Each structure stands twice: as structure tokens, then as C-alpha cells.
Amino acid sequence: MRRLPSVVVLLVVVAASLLAAQQAAPLPTRPESLKFAVIGDTGTGAPPQFDVGSRMAEARRTFPFEMVIMLGDNIYGSQTPQDFVMKFQRPYAPLLTAGVVFYATLGNHDAPANRFYPGFNMGGHRYYTYTRKDVQFFVLDSNAMDPQQLAWLDNALKQSITPWKICYFHHPLYSNGGRHGSEVELRVVLEPLFVKYGVSVVYSGHDHIYERIKPQKGIPYFVNGSSGALRAGDTRPSAMTAAYFDRDQVFSLAEIDGDDLFFQAISRTGRTVDSGVIHRQTAPQTR
Amino acid sequence: MTHPHATTPSHVAHGQSYRAVRLTVRRYLLMPIGALIALIWANTAPESYFRFAHGLSFFVNEIAMAFVFALLGQEVFEATMPGGALHSWRKWTLPLVAAAGGIAGSAATYLGYIQSQYQPGLASGWPIATAVDVVLAFYLLRAFMPGSGALPFALLLAIVTNIFGMVVVAPQYLVLETRMGGVALAIGALFAAWFLRIRKVHTFWPYLLICGTAMWVAFYWEGWHPAFALVPLVPFLPHEARTLDVFADPRDDDAVHHEEHEWHLAVQPIVFLFALVNAGVILRAYDTPTWGVLLASLVGRPLGVLMAVGLGVAAGLHLPRRIGWRELIVIAFATASGFSIALFFAAGMIATGPVLAAAKIGVIASACGALVALAAAAALKVGRFAS
């Protein structure tokens, strides 16, 4: 047998290593860390949503996340009890059976009464907060930012003593999605509070793409609105885009340990489309 | 040496500019101008626009607009006084029926559309779809159907519709917290206005400064929209009956008209600011509320008006003189747009966010009801288009 040129062998080995590195979980999976998944605009009940649910269950075998944050539009179309079965309980059945807890926010397609659905763990509230380990999550109703909600958020952020403060809601303050884009009016109202109280990360959906936004006034933003619905090719990347993917459905995994948030965005087919680490700022930007 | 009365190009240009400004002010054109500036600004430099708008919105929407609603209330009240153009009760019956039909038609269309899109959370926005821009309707019909019974009919329809809307919207005002004592303060303000009236105080200022301030605080404390606070004081103000030129700047020929004239001028920058602060939306924010409001305004309301009038006539009511079905169709479309009143309702009852933005786009787009009315008048050969 003729020997392959050594250069070719070397190239094959390098390529295989790169591919393996891409497929390998960039999450350290440390024992004491907080692990969670992120999904948005899920509630289609269509096969891609089921595919994402299966992929999440598969990921959980090596990355045992305990909770999932849902970024709104959790149920599309009719909102009967049967729709909750088809568009939520069945796609995520393995996770629900394993005791994974879902914490939802309401999107523009969600009926207001969905906040009472037990599986979303909203406690009947449009906006609420909860804490896991070193992380306090602030869940907002971005459909209508009324004075009471703003006052509640101001007070809740002021009272928070956790190192990590994560806000999530449906409509993105920063987005390069072609259909909707940034909710600038909401940004004018919310961003000053986020900056004032040192919010660590913000997650939103609404645009049916995945996009990671470079830190804006020190805060990184994620648009994760393609876990069920998808608008292929809808992203108009700009100078504020750090990464994006809009060719397939995506869900994200996140792990917070100490001052680091490790993230990994995974497509419906299991490909890692984005990953990295966010180092928490140790003090709020302004008071 | 130039003759002092020579008409130079600069004199001509100056005169034309002055006439243009007067026309703009007299015909409330500062509002659409403000809206246009807001739309351009919001879509080219949105962050600066929304900072500006939010910074000014309380002063404009909650305080300054109180003077606009008071003036509108004053003009309507004077038109309905004995001797006024809208006085006779006989004139009210069919417009009342038409208004009810318009409200029902627009509300049903809006709610039906929202339901078809599986978004019941938007249902509470239905009053926005019922509003009528009374000033727009007035100037439209005066332009194509002058001297006919259309104007009083349309005005009464619009007045009844908007009073209904105000009663529904006022208690839904978005306020952080309410306080006790508002009702007592309101009663005190009304008593003070009555006292000034019986003492024959003919100048507006004591009514506005003393009674108006107290009533504004009362409304705010009770969680009612404070922009409507001066309206209950209108019956106590000095009045003279109005002719059909309801929204015109009155002749400055006596003390009452002098103050109304000054009031007319004072509200012009307010309506400009109102449009500037509220009409700015990013145009791609259109969504379900946009189509709901648009359908309700341009389809639901006109159909509701026409069906209700049909039922009224079948029940024995009479159409006004020189008003037939062709004229009614034009009136139905001329009163289709809610524009300024609808914008006001939307800003008062929906919190900042994408739902409000989407509704505003529908409201602004409904102004094309004016074009539909024009097309209908031309096609049906009504008013100025009659052969």
C-alpha cells in the first residue's frame, strides 16, 4: 500500500480535531454551578419543536440542567388545554418527567391567562422574580411596561443582593432581526435600570433567530427566539452582532459558576452554532 | 426711490407666508405636521426620539391636553346651547343611533379580529377603535359637502361617540397609585365654579386656575385621566351660542370671544406637541393591533353607522334634509378615522411597549379614511362633486 503523504495525514488530523472541538460541549459542567437551558418562541407544536425537545433531552444526559427559561410565545394559535399538551407537554415530556422546571414569560401570542398555567411556574404573575444559587432572575412582561411593573422592577433590582442578575422578557431591546428588530422605546425605559443596578445578562425572543449582541453599556444581550418558530435568513447583522444563526431552530445552554457564565447555542441538528464565556462585571456601572 | 406701497417679491413672499401660517393654525394643521415630524424622527433616530417623547409625555398628555379637551368641550357646549347650530333635540336622535351603530360595528370588528388571531389579551384596546377625530371629520365635510345637513349630523355622531369613549377610557388611566379625597375635591371644585358663575364672573382665568387646578388634582388622585378634568367645568364657563363654524377661531368682538380667541391660539402649540410626542412609532412595529384598529375604523365603523341608520329609518326616524344614502356613505367614511382622539385613548390606556406601538400605527393609518371619503364623494357625485 502506498503511504499517504504525511502532510495530508496532518491536515486530516487537524481538521478532525477542529471538528471534535466544535462538537464537544464548551460547558465545563462543574458540580456546584447553576445549569439552565434557554428557549424562545417555541409553541408551534410542529416537528421542529419536537426535534429541539429531543435534542435538549439528549444534551441533558451530559449537562444536567435543572431549569429552563422560556422567552415567550410559548403557545401559538389556539390556547386550549389540548394545545398545552401538544405545544408544551409533549415536546418537552422527557424534561418534565425528569423534574426540570420551566419558568416562562409571556409573549405577544400568549394569552394573559397563561400565567396561571402550572407548567410555566409564573405563580399567576405577569412579572416575577426567583433566585437559584447566586443568580436572581427577573422575569418581565414586555407587552406592556406599565408604571407598576417599572416601580416593581426598580425596587426588586435595588433589593437584590445576588452577584448575578439576569433579566428576561419577550421583546428584545437589541436585535438585528429583519421582521421586528430592537424595541427602542422599551430600551429607553428599561436600559437605565439595567445599567444602574448592574444587570448581568438579558435574554429575549420575539425575532425568530439566534443572535448574541456585543455588550451594550456593559450588558450582553441574547436573542433566542428560534426554538420552535424560525425565520430563516431574517438576520441583518450589524456592528453590534457578536454571533448569529438563523438557518435552523436553536436552543441554548448556560452554566454559571463564580463570575463566569458559559453559554452554548445548539441547533436542532445538534451542531454548536455559538459558544463562549461572559465574565461578570463585579460592580454596577452607575448608581 | 421706491413707492411705499409697491408690491416687491419679498412683500409678496412675506404675505404668502403669513397666510400659510394663519391657515395652518386655523385649520389645526399643526397636528398632522407634528405627526409627520414625529414619524420621520422615530424612524431615523429612534433612541433620541423616544427619550424626548418620554421626557415630555406627562406634561403634554396629562396637563396640556386638559386645555384642548376643555376648548373642544366649550365649543360643543356652545353649539348645543339655545341658538346654537346643534341645539334642537330632533337633530340628535338619528346621529345618536348612528353613533351607537358605529361604536358597536368598530368594537365588534376589532374584537372579532383579535379573537381570530388568538390574541384575547388585546381585547381591552377596543375603545381605541371607536374614537372619531371630530376636527378631521368637520374639515373634511366642510370641504366636500358645505352647506348641507352633513356637518351637524357628523358632529353629533362624533361627539356622542367620543363622550362614550371618554367615559370608558377615563377610569382606565395608567397611574402608579391612587389617593383618597379626590371625589371631595372634585365636588369642591364644582361648587367653586358654580359660585363664580352666580357671581357673574365673565373671565375664564379664575375658573381655570382655581377650579381647574383643584379638579385636575382630584382626577389624578382618583386615577381618572386628568386630561378630562376641565370638561366638567365647561357648563359653568361664560358662553355664547355657536354657529355651525364650530371649531373656528371666534371673532374677537367681546370679552368672552376675546378669551376664546386667545385660548384657540394657546392650544395650537399643544396639539402640535401632542402629535410630536405621541405619533412617533417605528413603522415595522406593525402587528395584530394594527390590523384590528384599521379594520375596525375603515370597515366596522362605517358599516355599523350605515346599518344602524338603516334600522333607525326603518323604525320611523327621518334622515336630515338633503341627506340621502350617498351622502351618508361619505359621512360614514369621513368619520372613520380616530386619529388624534384615538392616539390619545391609546396613550392613556395602553402602557409603553409593542402593543401600544402597533395600535398607534393602525390609528395613524386610519387617517386614510379621509381619502376613502374623498373617493366616495367623487364616485357617488356628492356635494362639490355633484354634477
XYZ file of C-alpha atoms in Angstrom:
674
model
C 0.000 0.000 0.000
C 1.315 3.420 -0.838
C 1.899 5.605 2.202
C -0.208 8.749 2.318
C 1.873 11.862 2.264
C 2.464 12.971 5.846
C 1.122 16.470 5.069
C -2.244 15.028 4.102
C -2.361 12.964 7.274
C -1.515 16.011 9.313
C -4.270 18.029 7.653
C -6.831 15.309 8.287
C -5.855 15.092 11.940
C -6.070 18.866 12.367
C -9.465 19.025 10.652
C -10.823 16.188 12.755
C -9.572 17.870 15.911
C -11.228 21.120 14.962
C -14.498 19.348 14.243
C -14.323 17.455 17.504
C -13.582 20.658 19.361
C -16.624 22.287 17.829
C -18.875 19.385 18.717
C -17.503 18.998 22.218
C -19.508 20.777 24.890
C -17.758 24.034 25.747
C -19.558 23.950 29.087
C -17.338 22.864 31.985
C -20.238 21.106 33.793
C -18.938 21.838 37.252
C -20.722 20.187 40.174
C -21.838 23.330 42.068
C -22.707 25.524 39.124
C -26.173 26.653 38.118
C -27.159 24.999 34.860
C -30.138 26.030 32.770
C -31.458 25.966 29.241
C -32.974 28.820 27.252
C -35.734 28.528 24.676
C -37.943 31.098 22.998
C -40.902 31.300 20.620
C -41.418 27.587 20.971
C -45.128 26.862 20.917
C -45.755 25.699 17.354
C -46.418 22.039 18.118
C -44.650 21.290 14.853
C -41.942 18.631 14.287
C -39.002 21.053 14.628
C -40.146 21.891 18.158
C -40.208 18.212 18.997
C -36.743 17.830 17.473
C -35.430 20.618 19.703
C -37.078 18.990 22.717
C -35.357 15.694 21.911
C -32.033 17.458 21.416
C -32.446 19.156 24.803
C -33.143 15.819 26.482
C -30.055 14.384 24.800
C -27.923 17.338 25.948
C -29.163 16.885 29.475
C -27.504 13.472 29.702
C -24.096 15.168 29.822
C -25.175 18.601 31.035
C -27.810 18.042 33.754
C -29.592 21.406 33.726
C -32.250 21.828 36.391
C -34.396 24.522 34.818
C -35.423 26.064 31.523
C -36.244 29.715 30.929
C -38.905 30.341 28.287
C -38.789 33.657 26.464
C -42.419 33.985 25.445
C -44.720 32.936 22.598
C -44.846 29.682 24.481
C -48.096 28.689 22.760
C -49.044 29.849 19.265
C -52.562 29.898 17.890
C -55.374 28.463 19.961
C -54.724 28.096 23.653
C -56.978 25.251 24.711
C -55.838 22.610 27.233
C -55.115 20.294 24.310
C -52.797 22.953 22.841
C -50.789 22.978 26.044
C -50.385 19.238 25.678
C -49.335 19.384 22.022
C -47.233 22.550 22.167
C -45.580 22.180 25.559
C -46.076 18.957 27.477
C -45.311 16.519 24.664
C -42.285 18.256 23.074
C -40.608 18.556 26.489
C -42.020 15.382 28.068
C -38.626 13.820 28.900
C -37.510 17.004 30.652
C -40.772 17.383 32.563
C -40.622 13.754 33.632
C -37.074 14.309 34.891
C -38.286 17.161 37.098
C -36.862 20.039 35.070
C -38.698 23.245 35.986
C -39.780 25.695 33.291
C -40.036 29.423 34.115
C -41.878 31.311 31.412
C -42.535 34.873 30.409
C -45.471 35.964 28.250
C -45.065 36.826 24.599
C -47.440 38.709 22.328
C -49.033 35.436 21.237
C -49.607 34.165 24.762
C -52.983 34.650 26.381
C -52.642 36.654 29.622
C -54.308 33.767 31.470
C -51.335 31.527 30.613
C -49.594 32.979 33.637
C -51.814 30.685 35.694
C -50.716 27.535 33.875
C -48.800 25.473 36.456
C -46.234 24.210 33.974
C -44.939 27.748 33.374
C -44.364 28.407 37.094
C -45.366 32.049 36.861
C -47.487 31.903 40.005
C -50.238 33.874 38.315
C -47.975 36.898 37.861
C -47.165 38.819 34.706
C -43.785 39.674 36.191
C -41.915 37.976 38.992
C -38.501 37.099 40.344
C -36.817 33.981 41.697
C -33.367 33.014 42.854
C -31.262 29.953 42.170
C -27.851 29.742 43.832
C -26.014 33.004 43.068
C -28.429 34.095 40.381
C -31.582 36.172 40.654
C -33.820 36.064 37.613
C -36.181 38.947 36.876
C -38.959 37.951 34.518
C -40.815 40.830 32.865
C -43.930 41.292 30.753
C -42.617 43.351 27.859
C -46.037 43.505 26.170
C -46.948 46.450 28.385
C -44.423 48.166 30.598
C -46.857 49.907 32.944
C -45.805 52.172 35.823
C -46.474 49.468 38.438
C -44.192 46.981 36.694
C -41.422 49.559 36.357
C -41.700 50.515 40.011
C -41.635 46.834 40.981
C -38.533 46.212 38.860
C -36.731 49.247 40.260
C -37.409 48.074 43.778
C -36.617 44.414 43.078
C -33.272 45.245 41.469
C -32.445 47.642 44.279
C -33.137 44.941 46.885
C -31.203 42.238 45.047
C -28.009 41.068 46.713
C -27.038 38.250 44.366
C -23.918 38.641 42.265
C -25.764 37.638 39.080
C -28.884 39.427 37.922
C -30.460 38.041 34.787
C -33.474 39.690 33.156
C -35.575 38.016 30.535
C -38.684 39.021 28.640
C -40.121 38.565 25.190
C -39.318 41.706 23.156
C -35.594 42.363 22.594
C -34.052 45.705 23.426
C -31.335 44.970 20.898
C -31.892 42.790 17.848
C -30.938 42.670 14.215
C -33.910 40.587 13.207
C -35.379 41.939 9.993
C -39.026 41.475 10.935
C -39.041 43.162 14.332
C -35.623 44.426 15.369
C -34.812 46.367 18.514
C -37.607 47.602 20.756
C -36.091 51.027 21.161
C -38.931 52.534 23.154
C -38.665 49.724 25.707
C -34.922 50.188 25.727
C -35.248 53.846 26.683
C -37.377 52.804 29.652
C -35.557 49.638 30.810
C -31.895 50.064 29.956
C -31.258 52.816 32.514
C -32.490 50.468 35.250
C -30.370 47.595 33.976
C -27.267 49.765 33.895
C -27.994 51.388 37.241
C -28.323 48.087 39.081
C -25.709 46.095 37.213
C -27.821 43.542 35.372
C -25.500 40.814 34.136
C -27.229 39.390 31.062
C -30.515 39.906 29.216
C -32.344 37.225 27.209
C -35.238 37.861 24.821
C -37.076 36.225 21.948
C -39.687 37.608 19.502
C -37.355 37.708 16.491
C -37.178 34.121 15.259
C -33.414 33.958 15.072
C -30.494 33.364 17.364
C -28.245 36.359 17.903
C -25.671 37.291 20.505
C -25.283 41.041 20.836
C -21.993 42.591 21.900
C -22.205 44.176 25.345
C -24.201 47.394 25.222
C -23.307 49.696 28.100
C -21.599 46.699 29.644
C -24.546 44.288 29.335
C -24.565 41.363 26.893
C -27.866 40.561 25.179
C -29.101 37.366 23.609
C -31.966 36.947 21.151
C -33.091 33.348 21.375
C -36.418 33.277 19.548
C -35.955 30.312 17.220
C -36.607 27.289 19.424
C -39.823 26.460 17.624
C -40.637 29.207 15.150
C -37.934 30.197 12.680
C -37.472 32.987 10.129
C -34.617 31.692 8.057
C -32.317 34.377 6.729
C -34.008 37.129 8.710
C -30.901 38.455 10.466
C -29.418 41.744 9.268
C -26.089 41.599 11.143
C -24.633 44.901 12.213
C -21.688 46.220 14.176
C -23.356 45.131 17.388
C -23.685 41.476 16.303
C -21.227 39.132 18.031
C -22.697 35.967 16.519
C -25.881 34.834 14.855
C -27.560 31.795 13.363
C -30.874 31.717 11.525
C -30.783 28.586 9.387
C -32.345 26.199 11.867
C -34.028 26.111 15.251
C -31.750 26.773 18.217
C -31.814 26.310 21.977
C -29.147 27.447 24.406
C -27.475 26.032 27.471
C -25.904 28.153 30.162
C -23.777 27.439 33.203
C -22.946 29.975 35.868
C -20.045 29.283 38.179
C -18.490 32.066 40.211
C -18.014 35.085 37.991
C -18.355 33.204 34.715
C -21.351 32.407 32.560
C -20.559 29.728 29.987
C -23.008 29.513 27.114
C -23.578 27.210 24.181
C -26.165 27.590 21.431
C -27.101 24.297 19.774
C -29.092 23.804 16.596
C -31.915 21.372 16.036
C -29.432 19.001 14.391
C -27.073 19.124 17.377
C -24.480 21.473 15.916
C -22.932 24.082 18.205
C -23.570 27.402 16.487
C -22.196 29.679 19.188
C -20.367 29.326 22.469
C -18.269 31.335 24.839
C -17.994 32.768 28.324
C -19.197 36.003 29.858
C -17.248 37.359 32.798
C -19.475 39.132 35.241
C -18.753 42.739 35.959
C -18.082 42.984 39.687
C -19.820 46.328 40.292
C -22.743 48.157 38.712
C -21.773 50.749 36.117
C -23.623 53.589 37.766
C -25.757 54.146 40.841
C -36.891 105.925 -4.670
C -39.316 103.008 -4.189
C -43.026 103.805 -3.638
C -44.020 102.752 -0.028
C -46.926 100.634 -1.308
C -45.002 98.868 -4.036
C -45.503 95.068 -4.033
C -41.980 93.704 -4.128
C -41.237 89.974 -4.338
C -40.205 89.961 -0.672
C -43.511 91.581 0.337
C -45.424 89.020 -1.677
C -43.450 86.145 -0.156
C -43.949 87.557 3.316
C -47.685 87.905 2.770
C -47.950 84.360 1.418
C -46.001 83.002 4.385
C -48.278 84.825 6.807
C -51.392 83.452 5.111
C -49.942 79.946 5.161
C -49.231 80.202 8.882
C -52.732 81.532 9.580
C -54.291 78.713 7.545
C -52.123 76.149 9.330
C -53.189 77.430 12.726
C -56.884 77.954 11.930
C -57.333 74.514 10.389
C -55.479 72.634 13.137
C -52.859 71.580 10.588
C -50.174 71.755 13.247
C -51.339 68.341 14.425
C -50.647 66.407 11.191
C -47.420 68.398 10.790
C -46.339 67.336 14.272
C -47.278 63.738 13.497
C -45.207 63.736 10.320
C -42.164 65.134 12.109
C -42.593 62.510 14.846
C -42.770 59.653 12.335
C -39.679 60.803 10.478
C -37.744 61.334 13.712
C -38.789 57.992 15.256
C -37.766 56.087 12.144
C -34.421 57.799 11.628
C -33.144 58.424 15.179
C -35.417 56.377 17.413
C -33.463 56.490 20.645
C -33.292 60.286 20.717
C -36.950 60.500 19.704
C -38.225 58.217 22.453
C -36.086 59.934 25.103
C -37.595 63.250 24.024
C -41.140 61.860 23.877
C -40.980 60.140 27.250
C -39.495 63.205 28.851
C -42.351 65.396 27.685
C -45.268 62.969 27.678
C -46.633 63.650 31.152
C -46.661 67.407 30.678
C -48.302 67.145 27.246
C -50.750 64.266 27.727
C -51.798 64.795 31.313
C -51.584 68.568 31.761
C -51.556 70.485 28.486
C -54.202 68.326 26.790
C -56.628 69.297 29.553
C -56.854 72.713 27.855
C -57.542 71.132 24.466
C -60.363 68.965 25.783
C -61.762 71.930 27.679
C -61.773 74.014 24.498
C -63.418 71.227 22.492
C -65.961 70.827 25.268
C -66.574 74.581 25.289
C -67.210 74.664 21.545
C -69.515 71.674 21.608
C -71.431 73.054 24.581
C -71.910 76.402 22.869
C -73.072 74.731 19.670
C -75.717 72.834 21.611
C -76.963 75.871 23.560
C -80.262 77.522 22.598
C -79.484 79.342 19.392
C -76.554 77.078 18.629
C -76.207 75.019 15.468
C -76.719 71.698 17.262
C -79.389 72.776 19.708
C -82.550 71.066 18.536
C -83.098 67.671 20.183
C -84.632 66.456 16.952
C -81.198 66.700 15.366
C -79.747 64.320 17.934
C -81.853 61.218 17.521
C -80.564 59.721 14.295
C -76.919 60.700 14.953
C -77.257 59.010 18.333
C -78.429 55.850 16.598
C -75.617 56.164 14.060
C -73.057 56.648 16.836
C -74.303 53.550 18.619
C -74.027 51.612 15.390
C -70.553 52.945 14.721
C -69.363 52.047 18.222
C -70.874 48.573 18.008
C -69.530 47.997 14.499
C -65.990 49.101 15.286
C -65.840 47.305 18.629
C -67.243 44.072 17.190
C -64.838 44.173 14.244
C -61.856 44.809 16.478
C -62.770 42.104 18.973
C -63.630 39.642 16.222
C -60.295 40.172 14.516
C -58.347 39.866 17.775
C -60.149 36.635 18.547
C -59.424 35.258 15.083
C -55.728 35.836 15.758
C -55.935 34.050 19.135
C -54.788 37.130 20.997
C -57.532 37.799 23.540
C -55.093 39.821 25.652
C -55.530 42.668 23.190
C -59.288 42.867 23.714
C -59.120 45.727 26.206
C -57.925 48.057 23.424
C -61.368 48.147 21.735
C -62.178 51.794 22.785
C -59.285 52.969 20.639
C -61.016 51.642 17.577
C -64.232 53.522 18.384
C -62.808 57.067 18.578
C -63.645 59.696 15.930
C -61.345 62.586 15.058
C -64.061 65.214 15.177
C -61.879 68.047 13.833
C -60.742 65.966 10.845
C -64.333 64.967 10.084
C -65.503 68.567 10.421
C -62.994 69.994 7.966
C -63.400 67.118 5.512
C -67.158 67.502 5.269
C -66.938 71.267 5.187
C -64.627 70.867 2.218
C -66.731 68.444 0.185
C -70.259 68.943 1.462
C -70.584 72.562 2.527
C -73.962 73.920 3.435
C -75.616 70.511 3.737
C -77.067 68.724 6.758
C -73.958 66.501 6.787
C -71.950 68.702 9.154
C -74.311 68.774 12.127
C -75.080 65.081 11.639
C -71.392 64.118 11.590
C -70.541 66.411 14.507
C -73.246 64.934 16.675
C -72.203 61.414 15.717
C -68.585 62.208 16.599
C -69.446 63.974 19.860
C -71.617 61.140 21.138
C -69.010 58.554 20.136
C -66.159 60.371 21.822
C -68.110 61.107 25.005
C -68.779 57.387 25.238
C -65.091 56.680 24.665
C -64.010 59.202 27.314
C -66.339 57.680 29.882
C -64.849 54.246 29.176
C -61.229 55.383 28.973
C -61.061 57.876 31.847
C -61.112 55.298 34.685
C -58.537 53.116 32.881
C -55.835 55.723 33.235
C -52.463 54.150 33.976
C -51.415 55.615 37.278
C -48.991 54.214 39.833
C -51.274 54.713 42.799
C -54.480 56.492 43.746
C -55.288 58.534 46.828
C -58.358 59.281 48.870
C -60.087 62.621 48.735
C -60.396 63.106 45.005
C -64.174 62.990 44.932
C -64.472 65.539 47.728
C -62.014 67.822 45.980
C -63.935 67.478 42.705
C -67.183 68.415 44.428
C -65.435 71.404 45.970
C -64.149 72.482 42.552
C -67.636 72.243 41.038
C -69.070 74.238 43.911
C -66.444 76.929 43.432
C -67.231 77.067 39.691
C -70.932 77.385 40.436
C -70.161 80.211 42.884
C -68.134 82.074 40.273
C -70.958 81.587 37.800
C -73.648 83.021 40.043
C -71.352 85.931 40.869
C -71.278 86.510 37.074
C -67.513 86.218 36.754
C -67.096 86.535 32.969
C -63.404 85.899 32.660
C -62.058 82.350 32.249
C -58.998 82.628 34.408
C -60.496 82.109 37.897
C -62.375 79.070 36.607
C -59.228 77.576 35.112
C -56.713 78.460 37.774
C -58.766 77.784 40.913
C -61.434 75.282 39.921
C -59.385 73.742 37.107
C -56.343 73.070 39.284
C -58.469 71.524 42.015
C -60.340 69.370 39.519
C -57.084 68.240 37.881
C -55.687 67.118 41.224
C -58.991 65.405 42.026
C -58.923 63.409 38.814
C -55.285 62.449 39.310
C -55.870 61.290 42.859
C -58.839 59.187 41.832
C -56.971 57.530 38.945
C -59.134 59.163 36.246
C -57.389 60.584 33.220
C -56.549 64.167 34.255
C -56.756 65.466 30.666
C -60.549 65.307 31.028
C -60.514 67.208 34.315
C -61.627 70.576 32.934
C -64.554 69.158 30.945
C -66.970 69.033 33.944
C -66.307 72.752 34.475
C -67.347 73.697 30.933
C -71.046 74.268 31.723
C -70.050 76.899 34.300
C -67.801 78.902 31.967
C -69.000 82.077 30.239
C -70.652 81.166 26.899
C -72.202 82.450 23.725
C -74.094 80.204 21.321
C -72.028 78.990 18.349
C -72.961 78.864 14.715
C -72.004 75.963 12.517
C -68.363 77.065 12.302
C -67.794 75.046 15.419
C -64.015 74.818 15.527
C -63.299 78.194 14.053
C -61.425 80.853 15.948
C -64.237 83.200 17.120
C -64.283 86.856 16.175
C -62.536 88.891 18.817
C -65.560 91.112 19.369
C -66.310 90.842 23.078
C -64.733 89.712 26.329
C -65.882 86.098 26.028
C -64.808 85.779 22.407
C -61.510 87.532 23.167
C -60.574 84.921 25.729
C -61.761 82.084 23.486
C -59.657 83.580 20.687
C -56.603 83.590 22.954
C -57.429 80.062 24.076
C -57.633 78.950 20.432
C -54.150 80.284 19.810
C -52.767 78.779 23.013
C -53.886 75.229 22.147
C -52.171 75.237 18.759
C -48.683 74.521 20.134
C -50.280 71.980 22.458
C -51.819 69.971 19.604
C -48.507 70.179 17.760
C -46.654 68.856 20.797
C -49.288 66.190 21.349
C -48.751 64.825 17.853
C -44.970 65.165 18.175
C -44.881 63.236 21.446
C -47.413 60.527 20.589
C -47.385 59.851 16.863
C -43.776 58.694 16.641
C -43.657 54.953 16.068
C -41.193 52.695 14.307
C -43.152 51.629 11.274
C -42.086 47.990 11.285
C -43.713 47.624 14.706
C -46.972 46.776 12.926
C -48.667 43.702 14.342
C -52.095 42.339 15.221
C -53.384 45.518 16.944
C -52.532 47.497 13.787
C -54.877 45.481 11.618
C -57.510 45.289 14.317
C -57.701 49.074 14.661
C -57.536 49.646 10.912
C -60.276 47.143 10.093
C -62.464 48.448 12.872
C -62.063 52.056 11.732
C -62.362 51.655 7.978
C -64.790 48.733 7.783
C -66.512 48.109 11.106
C -67.465 51.649 11.944
C -68.818 52.749 8.537
C -70.794 49.514 8.223
C -72.097 49.923 11.757
C -73.170 53.510 11.088
C -74.966 52.603 7.873
C -76.703 49.569 9.332
C -77.831 51.484 12.401
C -79.177 54.360 10.338
C -80.978 51.834 8.137
C -82.611 50.324 11.183
C -83.464 53.777 12.524
C -85.080 54.842 9.289
C -86.981 51.557 9.128
C -88.211 52.284 12.658
C -89.584 55.653 11.571
C -86.723 58.111 12.087
C -86.011 60.597 9.311
C -82.811 61.415 7.540
C -81.811 65.092 7.734
C -82.867 67.295 4.851
C -80.740 66.921 1.725
C -79.080 63.826 3.152
C -79.612 60.593 1.284
C -77.802 57.271 1.290
C -74.995 58.513 -0.925
C -74.308 61.378 1.462
C -74.474 59.000 4.391
C -71.800 56.774 2.884
C -69.469 59.767 2.591
C -70.263 60.802 6.161
C -69.568 57.247 7.378
C -66.066 57.314 5.865
C -65.351 60.907 6.860
C -65.976 59.883 10.486
C -63.977 56.657 10.153
C -60.636 57.926 11.381
C -59.979 58.297 15.081
C -56.532 59.791 14.597
C -55.955 62.378 17.361
C -58.637 61.136 19.750
C -57.676 57.505 19.163
C -53.992 58.327 19.715
C -54.954 59.966 22.950
C -57.043 57.000 24.079
C -54.251 54.603 23.156
C -51.590 56.541 25.068
C -53.869 56.776 28.090
C -54.858 53.155 28.398
C -52.036 51.019 26.974
C -48.652 51.012 28.657
C -45.409 51.647 26.808
C -44.471 48.735 24.652
C -45.028 46.938 21.362
C -48.806 46.667 21.769
C -49.115 50.447 22.038
C -46.778 50.954 19.088
C -48.747 48.551 16.900
C -52.053 50.176 17.854
C -50.682 53.637 17.062
C -49.696 52.526 13.564
C -53.254 51.390 12.987
C -54.580 54.705 14.281
C -52.286 56.765 12.079
C -53.046 54.619 9.036
C -56.798 55.036 9.652
C -56.415 58.679 8.610
C -56.593 57.328 5.058
C -60.320 57.144 5.765
C -60.195 60.750 4.569
C -59.034 59.572 1.154
C -61.748 56.927 1.074
C -64.330 59.607 1.912
C -62.986 61.791 -0.886
C -63.085 58.899 -3.345
C -66.618 58.009 -2.255
C -67.799 61.606 -2.667
C -66.335 61.719 -6.165
C -67.662 58.326 -7.175
C -71.134 58.974 -5.787
C -71.168 62.566 -7.068
C -71.940 64.010 -3.676
C -71.546 67.642 -2.521
C -68.972 69.527 -4.576
C -68.760 66.537 -6.953
C -72.462 66.653 -7.810
C -72.950 67.296 -11.489
